[in-house]
Amino acid sequence: MIELTSQAEKALELLENSGFEAFVVGGFVRDCVMQRHCNDVDITTNAFPEEIKECFSSFKTIDTGIKHGTVTVLIDEIPIEITTYRSDGVYSDNRHPESISFCKSLKEDVSRRDFTINALAYSRKAGIVDYFGGVKDIENKTIRAIGDPEKRFREDALRILRAIRFSSVLGFEIEEKTKCAIHQLKNLICNISVERIAVEMKRLLCGKNVKNVMLEYFDVFQLVCPELSGMKGFDQRNFHHKFDIWEHTAVVVENAPSVDYLRLTALFHDCGKVDTFSLDKNGVGHFYSHASVSAEKAETALRRLKFDNFTVSRVKTLVKIHDTPLEESETYLKKRLSKLGYNVLKELISVQRADTLGLADEFHSRKEHFDCLEEMIEKIILQGQCFSIKDLAVDGNDLIEIGFRGKAIGEALAFLLEAVIGEKVENQKESLINYLKREE
Ligand code: ATP
Ligand code: MG
């Protein structure tokens, strides 16, 4: 059932031939049992780091975490992490054990791991070693902490986010006691570095089960991003919507492409609704300017979590324009392409597509609208139509030749682009120059 990579086979064989125990462990075994692809091979062994290095003396080794017992070995250029059996000492900061110690048995080693599904080990000699019922939990699609969940989350609060991430990515339910401990101890997440939180959040949002996880763990989301506060249970009082803001958001996230910044866009797109709600005289709810408010809140949240600049700026842009209606007209779309660029425009459409799926059922038919927009854009691109200054048949030098200087050059190019997009003039050098002269 478990098919090891040739490099993992080789590593186990070398260790075993030197008289050590060695097992592939953790995520790789879990993913194999689930028949999912996994590149990351972790090996656990009773050999000490120096002994590991001796076994692999003819290979390149890197002292990745030698203090913690981890040596990385490159076999056919593929890195394999080999770690000495270890147990963790006391945890004082909800994240890092104060000490670690090497231990004698595989069982002790796997006991320190987070969830039963991550505590499986395998070697060809021993087969699957499953001390905590991990295989059964995989079959039942269950995430279950090893031992007392409260104790395990107090030791390392990152496990709270890992549990939710695995639930989202694998589509598993979190077992009841583990789930209760998450709700109860979520505040410990504040002890985790924002960088680690951001990594987990990105992976979690890209999971196939993200909607259910968002509905179940709103309290955790709100803790990590207070910008999302108030969304749950907020009745939109508007016929477009059958869901409250958070339920709507969960549907939109799940339907957005599984790309982290697009899922983040979906997560934040309506968070400003809470701040901009108004009721008209007919008792209908409105959220004027909510997109701009959402964009500001998204930026605040993403900066705090130290997301990279690309993510912050792209999410901000997309959130800000998420509700701009797009017209099914070539001229209009060329203007949009010129302003936003191909990628952003396509992404905007994907977000809007997801957004409509979170509306009341009668509005889902807008699918044809987005198909049509996408087709038109592809046609514009395929025909090599002009929608940016660099597509113009003249450039700055041509304008200098006819007497333009400084700022006027850029302005003239922008003016020409608009004219070409508006089909007022052909994108052809002579016509453009004549057009400019005529309009001067
Ligand atoms: P993935 O690589 O998909 O994130 P993984 O389970 O392999 O999943 P890693 O972070 O690569 O996760 O960790 C490898 C193994 O180390 C895990 O399977 C688990 O056994 C153990 N582990 C990782 N993080 C923790 C933690 N915070 N607490 C306890 N055990 C952990
Ligand atoms: Mg892994």
mmCIF file of N, CA, C and O in Angstrom, residues 30-115:
data_model
loop_
_atom_site.group_PDB
_atom_site.id
_atom_site.type_symbol
_atom_site.label_atom_id
_atom_site.label_comp_id
_atom_site.label_asym_id
_atom_site.label_seq_id
_atom_site.Cartn_x
_atom_site.Cartn_y
_atom_site.Cartn_z
ATOM 1 N N ARG A 30 0.884 9.408 6.076
ATOM 2 C CA ARG A 30 -0.533 9.814 6.052
ATOM 3 C C ARG A 30 -1.011 9.984 4.605
ATOM 4 O O ARG A 30 -2.042 9.428 4.211
ATOM 5 N N ASP A 31 -0.228 10.711 3.827
ATOM 6 C CA ASP A 31 -0.656 10.979 2.451
ATOM 7 C C ASP A 31 -0.664 9.707 1.607
ATOM 8 O O ASP A 31 -1.528 9.533 0.746
ATOM 9 N N CYS A 32 0.289 8.814 1.844
ATOM 10 C CA CYS A 32 0.288 7.533 1.107
ATOM 11 C C CYS A 32 -0.965 6.731 1.430
ATOM 12 O O CYS A 32 -1.616 6.197 0.532
ATOM 13 N N VAL A 33 -1.300 6.650 2.709
ATOM 14 C CA VAL A 33 -2.492 5.884 3.095
ATOM 15 C C VAL A 33 -3.724 6.500 2.433
ATOM 16 O O VAL A 33 -4.649 5.802 2.021
ATOM 17 N N MET A 34 -3.704 7.821 2.307
ATOM 18 C CA MET A 34 -4.839 8.506 1.679
ATOM 19 C C MET A 34 -4.730 8.535 0.163
ATOM 20 O O MET A 34 -5.561 9.138 -0.508
ATOM 21 N N GLN A 35 -3.655 7.933 -0.338
ATOM 22 C CA GLN A 35 -3.374 7.961 -1.785
ATOM 23 C C GLN A 35 -3.293 9.376 -2.322
ATOM 24 O O GLN A 35 -3.794 9.698 -3.395
ATOM 25 N N ARG A 36 -2.669 10.213 -1.522
ATOM 26 C CA ARG A 36 -2.385 11.579 -1.974
ATOM 27 C C ARG A 36 -0.905 11.679 -2.282
ATOM 28 O O ARG A 36 -0.081 10.997 -1.660
ATOM 29 N N HIS A 37 -0.584 12.581 -3.166
ATOM 30 C CA HIS A 37 0.814 12.749 -3.524
ATOM 31 C C HIS A 37 1.544 13.528 -2.423
ATOM 32 O O HIS A 37 0.997 14.453 -1.848
ATOM 33 N N CYS A 38 2.760 13.136 -2.110
ATOM 34 C CA CYS A 38 3.541 13.882 -1.115
ATOM 35 C C CYS A 38 5.013 13.830 -1.488
ATOM 36 O O CYS A 38 5.548 12.770 -1.782
ATOM 37 N N ASN A 39 5.656 14.995 -1.478
ATOM 38 C CA ASN A 39 7.081 15.046 -1.842
ATOM 39 C C ASN A 39 7.996 14.944 -0.644
ATOM 40 O O ASN A 39 9.142 14.558 -0.760
ATOM 41 N N ASP A 40 7.445 15.378 0.472
ATOM 42 C CA ASP A 40 8.230 15.576 1.684
ATOM 43 C C ASP A 40 8.460 14.287 2.420
ATOM 44 O O ASP A 40 7.528 13.746 3.006
ATOM 45 N N VAL A 41 9.674 13.780 2.425
ATOM 46 C CA VAL A 41 9.903 12.534 3.169
ATOM 47 C C VAL A 41 10.632 12.848 4.469
ATOM 48 O O VAL A 41 11.706 13.449 4.466
ATOM 49 N N ASP A 42 10.038 12.470 5.585
ATOM 50 C CA ASP A 42 10.703 12.575 6.887
ATOM 51 C C ASP A 42 10.981 11.176 7.385
ATOM 52 O O ASP A 42 10.111 10.303 7.339
ATOM 53 N N ILE A 43 12.209 11.012 7.870
ATOM 54 C CA ILE A 43 12.574 9.695 8.412
ATOM 55 C C ILE A 43 12.920 9.865 9.881
ATOM 56 O O ILE A 43 13.522 10.876 10.283
ATOM 57 N N THR A 44 12.506 8.909 10.681
ATOM 58 C CA THR A 44 12.863 8.930 12.098
ATOM 59 C C THR A 44 13.672 7.662 12.404
ATOM 60 O O THR A 44 13.422 6.602 11.833
ATOM 61 N N THR A 45 14.651 7.815 13.272
ATOM 62 C CA THR A 45 15.585 6.696 13.498
ATOM 63 C C THR A 45 16.141 6.732 14.915
ATOM 64 O O THR A 45 16.130 7.794 15.550
ATOM 65 N N ASN A 46 16.638 5.588 15.384
ATOM 66 C CA ASN A 46 17.298 5.621 16.697
ATOM 67 C C ASN A 46 18.795 5.956 16.579
ATOM 68 O O ASN A 46 19.495 6.008 17.572
ATOM 69 N N ALA A 47 19.249 6.218 15.364
ATOM 70 C CA ALA A 47 20.644 6.663 15.204
ATOM 71 C C ALA A 47 20.775 8.103 15.676
ATOM 72 O O ALA A 47 19.871 8.907 15.443
ATOM 73 N N PHE A 48 21.890 8.432 16.331
ATOM 74 C CA PHE A 48 22.133 9.822 16.729
ATOM 75 C C PHE A 48 22.631 10.621 15.518
ATOM 76 O O PHE A 48 23.154 10.027 14.563
ATOM 77 N N PRO A 49 22.520 11.937 15.602
ATOM 78 C CA PRO A 49 22.900 12.751 14.432
ATOM 79 C C PRO A 49 24.289 12.402 13.865
ATOM 80 O O PRO A 49 24.445 12.272 12.653
ATOM 81 N N GLU A 50 25.274 12.234 14.741
ATOM 82 C CA GLU A 50 26.620 11.924 14.232
ATOM 83 C C GLU A 50 26.632 10.572 13.523
ATOM 84 O O GLU A 50 27.341 10.386 12.530
ATOM 85 N N GLU A 51 25.829 9.648 14.058
ATOM 86 C CA GLU A 51 25.761 8.314 13.431
ATOM 87 C C GLU A 51 25.053 8.395 12.077
ATOM 88 O O GLU A 51 25.427 7.707 11.130
ATOM 89 N N ILE A 52 24.026 9.263 12.024
ATOM 90 C CA ILE A 52 23.328 9.449 10.737
ATOM 91 C C ILE A 52 24.345 9.948 9.705
ATOM 92 O O ILE A 52 24.447 9.426 8.594
ATOM 93 N N LYS A 53 25.137 10.924 10.131
ATOM 94 C CA LYS A 53 26.092 11.506 9.178
ATOM 95 C C LYS A 53 27.124 10.479 8.725
ATOM 96 O O LYS A 53 27.553 10.482 7.562
ATOM 97 N N GLU A 54 27.479 9.599 9.659
ATOM 98 C CA GLU A 54 28.436 8.542 9.289
ATOM 99 C C GLU A 54 27.843 7.604 8.242
ATOM 100 O O GLU A 54 28.498 7.240 7.272
ATOM 101 N N CYS A 55 26.571 7.221 8.474
ATOM 102 C CA CYS A 55 25.885 6.333 7.512
ATOM 103 C C CYS A 55 25.865 6.939 6.121
ATOM 104 O O CYS A 55 25.873 6.240 5.120
ATOM 105 N N PHE A 56 25.748 8.277 6.094
ATOM 106 C CA PHE A 56 25.582 8.951 4.799
ATOM 107 C C PHE A 56 26.847 9.722 4.420
ATOM 108 O O PHE A 56 26.775 10.765 3.784
ATOM 109 N N SER A 57 27.996 9.155 4.830
ATOM 110 C CA SER A 57 29.243 9.898 4.610
ATOM 111 C C SER A 57 29.535 10.098 3.123
ATOM 112 O O SER A 57 30.242 11.029 2.748
ATOM 113 N N SER A 58 28.988 9.223 2.296
ATOM 114 C CA SER A 58 29.266 9.429 0.860
ATOM 115 C C SER A 58 28.203 10.321 0.192
ATOM 116 O O SER A 58 28.183 10.461 -1.022
ATOM 117 N N PHE A 59 27.310 10.895 1.012
ATOM 118 C CA PHE A 59 26.283 11.809 0.473
ATOM 119 C C PHE A 59 26.504 13.195 1.054
ATOM 120 O O PHE A 59 27.161 13.350 2.086
ATOM 121 N N LYS A 60 25.921 14.169 0.404
ATOM 122 C CA LYS A 60 25.979 15.520 0.979
ATOM 123 C C LYS A 60 24.951 15.589 2.119
ATOM 124 O O LYS A 60 23.793 15.188 1.937
ATOM 125 N N THR A 61 25.396 16.049 3.274
ATOM 126 C CA THR A 61 24.451 16.209 4.388
ATOM 127 C C THR A 61 24.480 17.663 4.867
ATOM 128 O O THR A 61 25.480 18.345 4.746
ATOM 129 N N ILE A 62 23.351 18.104 5.384
ATOM 130 C CA ILE A 62 23.240 19.474 5.898
ATOM 131 C C ILE A 62 22.735 19.381 7.335
ATOM 132 O O ILE A 62 21.765 18.668 7.608
ATOM 133 N N ASP A 63 23.411 20.127 8.219
ATOM 134 C CA ASP A 63 23.009 20.090 9.641
ATOM 135 C C ASP A 63 21.800 21.006 9.854
ATOM 136 O O ASP A 63 21.893 22.036 10.515
ATOM 137 N N THR A 64 20.659 20.606 9.333
ATOM 138 C CA THR A 64 19.480 21.473 9.351
ATOM 139 C C THR A 64 19.114 21.907 10.763
ATOM 140 O O THR A 64 18.904 23.070 11.056
ATOM 141 N N GLY A 65 18.967 20.916 11.615
ATOM 142 C CA GLY A 65 18.556 21.238 12.983
ATOM 143 C C GLY A 65 19.265 20.252 13.890
ATOM 144 O O GLY A 65 18.644 19.523 14.649
ATOM 145 N N ILE A 66 20.574 20.281 13.782
ATOM 146 C CA ILE A 66 21.347 19.216 14.432
ATOM 147 C C ILE A 66 21.089 19.168 15.938
ATOM 148 O O ILE A 66 21.042 18.109 16.550
ATOM 149 N N LYS A 67 20.828 20.347 16.536
ATOM 150 C CA LYS A 67 20.518 20.391 17.979
ATOM 151 C C LYS A 67 19.246 19.610 18.293
ATOM 152 O O LYS A 67 19.078 19.052 19.360
ATOM 153 N N HIS A 68 18.315 19.641 17.334
ATOM 154 C CA HIS A 68 17.059 18.918 17.523
ATOM 155 C C HIS A 68 17.128 17.523 16.929
ATOM 156 O O HIS A 68 16.127 16.814 16.866
ATOM 157 N N GLY A 69 18.291 17.173 16.452
ATOM 158 C CA GLY A 69 18.472 15.814 15.946
ATOM 159 C C GLY A 69 18.186 15.649 14.470
ATOM 160 O O GLY A 69 18.080 14.522 13.985
ATOM 161 N N THR A 70 18.067 16.752 13.745
ATOM 162 C CA THR A 70 17.719 16.617 12.324
ATOM 163 C C THR A 70 18.903 16.857 11.398
ATOM 164 O O THR A 70 19.580 17.880 11.489
ATOM 165 N N VAL A 71 19.122 15.888 10.524
ATOM 166 C CA VAL A 71 20.144 16.025 9.489
ATOM 167 C C VAL A 71 19.421 15.875 8.152
ATOM 168 O O VAL A 71 18.589 14.985 8.000
ATOM 169 N N THR A 72 19.709 16.764 7.214
ATOM 170 C CA THR A 72 19.126 16.600 5.878
ATOM 171 C C THR A 72 20.153 15.914 4.987
ATOM 172 O O THR A 72 21.321 16.309 4.962
ATOM 173 N N VAL A 73 19.708 14.869 4.308
ATOM 174 C CA VAL A 73 20.612 14.141 3.414
ATOM 175 C C VAL A 73 20.109 14.352 1.990
ATOM 176 O O VAL A 73 18.907 14.270 1.731
ATOM 177 N N LEU A 74 21.048 14.645 1.091
ATOM 178 C CA LEU A 74 20.648 14.793 -0.317
ATOM 179 C C LEU A 74 20.925 13.479 -1.041
ATOM 180 O O LEU A 74 22.081 13.059 -1.163
ATOM 181 N N ILE A 75 19.854 12.832 -1.478
ATOM 182 C CA ILE A 75 20.016 11.606 -2.259
ATOM 183 C C ILE A 75 19.480 11.891 -3.651
ATOM 184 O O ILE A 75 18.305 12.265 -3.784
ATOM 185 N N ASP A 76 20.296 11.731 -4.663
ATOM 186 C CA ASP A 76 19.950 12.134 -6.041
ATOM 187 C C ASP A 76 19.382 13.550 -6.036
ATOM 188 O O ASP A 76 18.341 13.819 -6.658
ATOM 189 N N GLU A 77 20.024 14.441 -5.273
ATOM 190 C CA GLU A 77 19.613 15.857 -5.189
ATOM 191 C C GLU A 77 18.283 16.077 -4.472
ATOM 192 O O GLU A 77 17.808 17.198 -4.386
ATOM 193 N N ILE A 78 17.653 14.995 -3.983
ATOM 194 C CA ILE A 78 16.387 15.171 -3.265
ATOM 195 C C ILE A 78 16.701 15.226 -1.769
ATOM 196 O O ILE A 78 17.358 14.333 -1.233
ATOM 197 N N PRO A 79 16.234 16.297 -1.079
ATOM 198 C CA PRO A 79 16.510 16.376 0.355
ATOM 199 C C PRO A 79 15.579 15.465 1.160
ATOM 200 O O PRO A 79 14.373 15.436 0.924
ATOM 201 N N ILE A 80 16.162 14.728 2.078
ATOM 202 C CA ILE A 80 15.362 13.887 2.976
ATOM 203 C C ILE A 80 15.766 14.241 4.406
ATOM 204 O O ILE A 80 16.959 14.272 4.726
ATOM 205 N N GLU A 81 14.778 14.554 5.224
ATOM 206 C CA GLU A 81 15.096 14.926 6.606
ATOM 207 C C GLU A 81 15.126 13.685 7.480
ATOM 208 O O GLU A 81 14.149 12.929 7.525
ATOM 209 N N ILE A 82 16.228 13.501 8.159
ATOM 210 C CA ILE A 82 16.341 12.335 9.045
ATOM 211 C C ILE A 82 16.517 12.860 10.464
ATOM 212 O O ILE A 82 17.410 13.660 10.741
ATOM 213 N N THR A 83 15.641 12.430 11.354
ATOM 214 C CA THR A 83 15.642 12.957 12.723
ATOM 215 C C THR A 83 15.735 11.812 13.726
ATOM 216 O O THR A 83 15.062 10.789 13.579
ATOM 217 N N THR A 84 16.558 12.018 14.720
ATOM 218 C CA THR A 84 16.692 11.025 15.789
ATOM 219 C C THR A 84 15.399 10.987 16.610
ATOM 220 O O THR A 84 14.800 12.038 16.863
ATOM 221 N N TYR A 85 14.974 9.784 17.019
ATOM 222 C CA TYR A 85 13.805 9.668 17.912
ATOM 223 C C TYR A 85 13.961 10.688 19.018
ATOM 224 O O TYR A 85 15.006 10.748 19.672
ATOM 225 N N ARG A 86 12.926 11.460 19.257
ATOM 226 C CA ARG A 86 13.062 12.431 20.345
ATOM 227 C C ARG A 86 11.726 12.654 21.029
ATOM 228 O O ARG A 86 10.654 12.370 20.485
ATOM 229 N N SER A 87 11.828 13.146 22.252
ATOM 230 C CA SER A 87 10.601 13.556 22.923
ATOM 231 C C SER A 87 10.800 15.003 23.324
ATOM 232 O O SER A 87 11.938 15.463 23.457
ATOM 233 N N ASP A 88 9.693 15.721 23.479
ATOM 234 C CA ASP A 88 9.815 17.133 23.796
ATOM 235 C C ASP A 88 9.755 17.332 25.305
ATOM 236 O O ASP A 88 9.031 16.630 26.002
ATOM 237 N N GLY A 89 10.529 18.305 25.795
ATOM 238 C CA GLY A 89 10.515 18.614 27.227
ATOM 239 C C GLY A 89 9.316 19.482 27.562
ATOM 240 O O GLY A 89 8.292 19.451 26.886
ATOM 241 N N VAL A 90 9.476 20.301 28.591
ATOM 242 C CA VAL A 90 8.377 21.160 29.026
ATOM 243 C C VAL A 90 8.214 22.321 28.047
ATOM 244 O O VAL A 90 9.185 22.867 27.549
ATOM 245 N N TYR A 91 6.964 22.694 27.797
ATOM 246 C CA TYR A 91 6.695 23.862 26.949
ATOM 247 C C TYR A 91 6.319 25.017 27.863
ATOM 248 O O TYR A 91 5.425 24.892 28.675
ATOM 249 N N SER A 92 6.998 26.145 27.727
ATOM 250 C CA SER A 92 6.643 27.255 28.615
ATOM 251 C C SER A 92 5.974 28.389 27.855
ATOM 252 O O SER A 92 5.312 29.223 28.428
ATOM 253 N N ASP A 93 6.129 28.423 26.513
ATOM 254 C CA ASP A 93 5.610 29.577 25.772
ATOM 255 C C ASP A 93 4.537 29.198 24.770
ATOM 256 O O ASP A 93 4.295 29.928 23.829
ATOM 257 N N ASN A 94 3.886 28.080 24.960
ATOM 258 C CA ASN A 94 2.855 27.580 24.048
ATOM 259 C C ASN A 94 3.359 27.363 22.639
ATOM 260 O O ASN A 94 2.611 27.356 21.686
ATOM 261 N N ARG A 95 4.643 27.229 22.480
ATOM 262 C CA ARG A 95 5.133 26.982 21.127
ATOM 263 C C ARG A 95 6.404 26.130 21.124
ATOM 264 O O ARG A 95 6.477 25.146 20.438
ATOM 265 N N HIS A 96 7.403 26.508 21.935
ATOM 266 C CA HIS A 96 8.678 25.803 21.836
ATOM 267 C C HIS A 96 8.958 25.009 23.106
ATOM 268 O O HIS A 96 8.849 25.546 24.197
ATOM 269 N N PRO A 97 9.332 23.763 22.947
ATOM 270 C CA PRO A 97 9.726 23.022 24.153
ATOM 271 C C PRO A 97 11.018 23.617 24.705
ATOM 272 O O PRO A 97 11.859 24.086 23.939
ATOM 273 N N GLU A 98 11.140 23.665 26.047
ATOM 274 C CA GLU A 98 12.361 24.233 26.634
ATOM 275 C C GLU A 98 13.558 23.376 26.333
ATOM 276 O O GLU A 98 14.688 23.826 26.265
ATOM 277 N N SER A 99 13.286 22.085 26.214
ATOM 278 C CA SER A 99 14.401 21.198 25.878
ATOM 279 C C SER A 99 13.821 20.052 25.071
ATOM 280 O O SER A 99 12.619 19.820 25.095
ATOM 281 N N ILE A 100 14.664 19.381 24.363
ATOM 282 C CA ILE A 100 14.207 18.136 23.750
ATOM 283 C C ILE A 100 15.201 17.069 24.185
ATOM 284 O O ILE A 100 16.336 17.370 24.558
ATOM 285 N N SER A 101 14.759 15.839 24.219
ATOM 286 C CA SER A 101 15.755 14.815 24.498
ATOM 287 C C SER A 101 15.551 13.669 23.535
ATOM 288 O O SER A 101 14.431 13.416 23.088
ATOM 289 N N PHE A 102 16.640 13.037 23.227
ATOM 290 C CA PHE A 102 16.533 11.880 22.353
ATOM 291 C C PHE A 102 15.939 10.737 23.153
ATOM 292 O O PHE A 102 16.123 10.654 24.364
ATOM 293 N N CYS A 103 15.178 9.899 22.506
ATOM 294 C CA CYS A 103 14.589 8.784 23.240
ATOM 295 C C CYS A 103 14.816 7.491 22.484
ATOM 296 O O CYS A 103 15.313 7.492 21.356
ATOM 297 N N LYS A 104 14.423 6.408 23.142
ATOM 298 C CA LYS A 104 14.855 5.110 22.630
ATOM 299 C C LYS A 104 13.899 4.514 21.613
ATOM 300 O O LYS A 104 14.308 3.749 20.743
ATOM 301 N N SER A 105 12.611 4.824 21.763
ATOM 302 C CA SER A 105 11.682 4.043 20.945
ATOM 303 C C SER A 105 10.878 4.910 19.988
ATOM 304 O O SER A 105 10.646 6.097 20.226
ATOM 305 N N LEU A 106 10.448 4.237 18.940
ATOM 306 C CA LEU A 106 9.580 4.889 17.965
ATOM 307 C C LEU A 106 8.312 5.376 18.662
ATOM 308 O O LEU A 106 7.816 6.469 18.395
ATOM 309 N N LYS A 107 7.803 4.561 19.585
ATOM 310 C CA LYS A 107 6.542 4.919 20.229
ATOM 311 C C LYS A 107 6.650 6.265 20.958
ATOM 312 O O LYS A 107 5.765 7.109 20.863
ATOM 313 N N GLU A 108 7.754 6.423 21.681
ATOM 314 C CA GLU A 108 7.950 7.707 22.379
ATOM 315 C C GLU A 108 8.010 8.846 21.380
ATOM 316 O O GLU A 108 7.466 9.923 21.598
ATOM 317 N N ASP A 109 8.700 8.599 20.276
ATOM 318 C CA ASP A 109 8.833 9.655 19.261
ATOM 319 C C ASP A 109 7.475 10.059 18.696
ATOM 320 O O ASP A 109 7.161 11.241 18.602
ATOM 321 N N VAL A 110 6.672 9.067 18.333
ATOM 322 C CA VAL A 110 5.399 9.450 17.709
ATOM 323 C C VAL A 110 4.410 10.025 18.720
ATOM 324 O O VAL A 110 3.500 10.757 18.342
ATOM 325 N N SER A 111 4.611 9.751 19.997
ATOM 326 C CA SER A 111 3.685 10.300 21.011
ATOM 327 C C SER A 111 3.737 11.812 21.077
ATOM 328 O O SER A 111 2.795 12.452 21.527
ATOM 329 N N ARG A 112 4.861 12.426 20.703
ATOM 330 C CA ARG A 112 4.963 13.890 20.784
ATOM 331 C C ARG A 112 4.305 14.557 19.585
ATOM 332 O O ARG A 112 4.156 15.772 19.537
ATOM 333 N N ARG A 113 3.918 13.782 18.600
ATOM 334 C CA ARG A 113 3.367 14.370 17.366
ATOM 335 C C ARG A 113 1.929 14.844 17.603
ATOM 336 O O ARG A 113 1.308 14.480 18.592
ATOM 337 N N ASP A 114 1.417 15.655 16.700
ATOM 338 C CA ASP A 114 0.166 16.361 17.021
ATOM 339 C C ASP A 114 -1.100 15.511 16.915
ATOM 340 O O ASP A 114 -1.875 15.411 17.865
ATOM 341 N N PHE A 115 -1.319 14.904 15.744
ATOM 342 C CA PHE A 115 -2.597 14.208 15.524
ATOM 343 C C PHE A 115 -2.349 12.743 15.165
ATOM 344 O O PHE A 115 -1.289 12.407 14.639
#
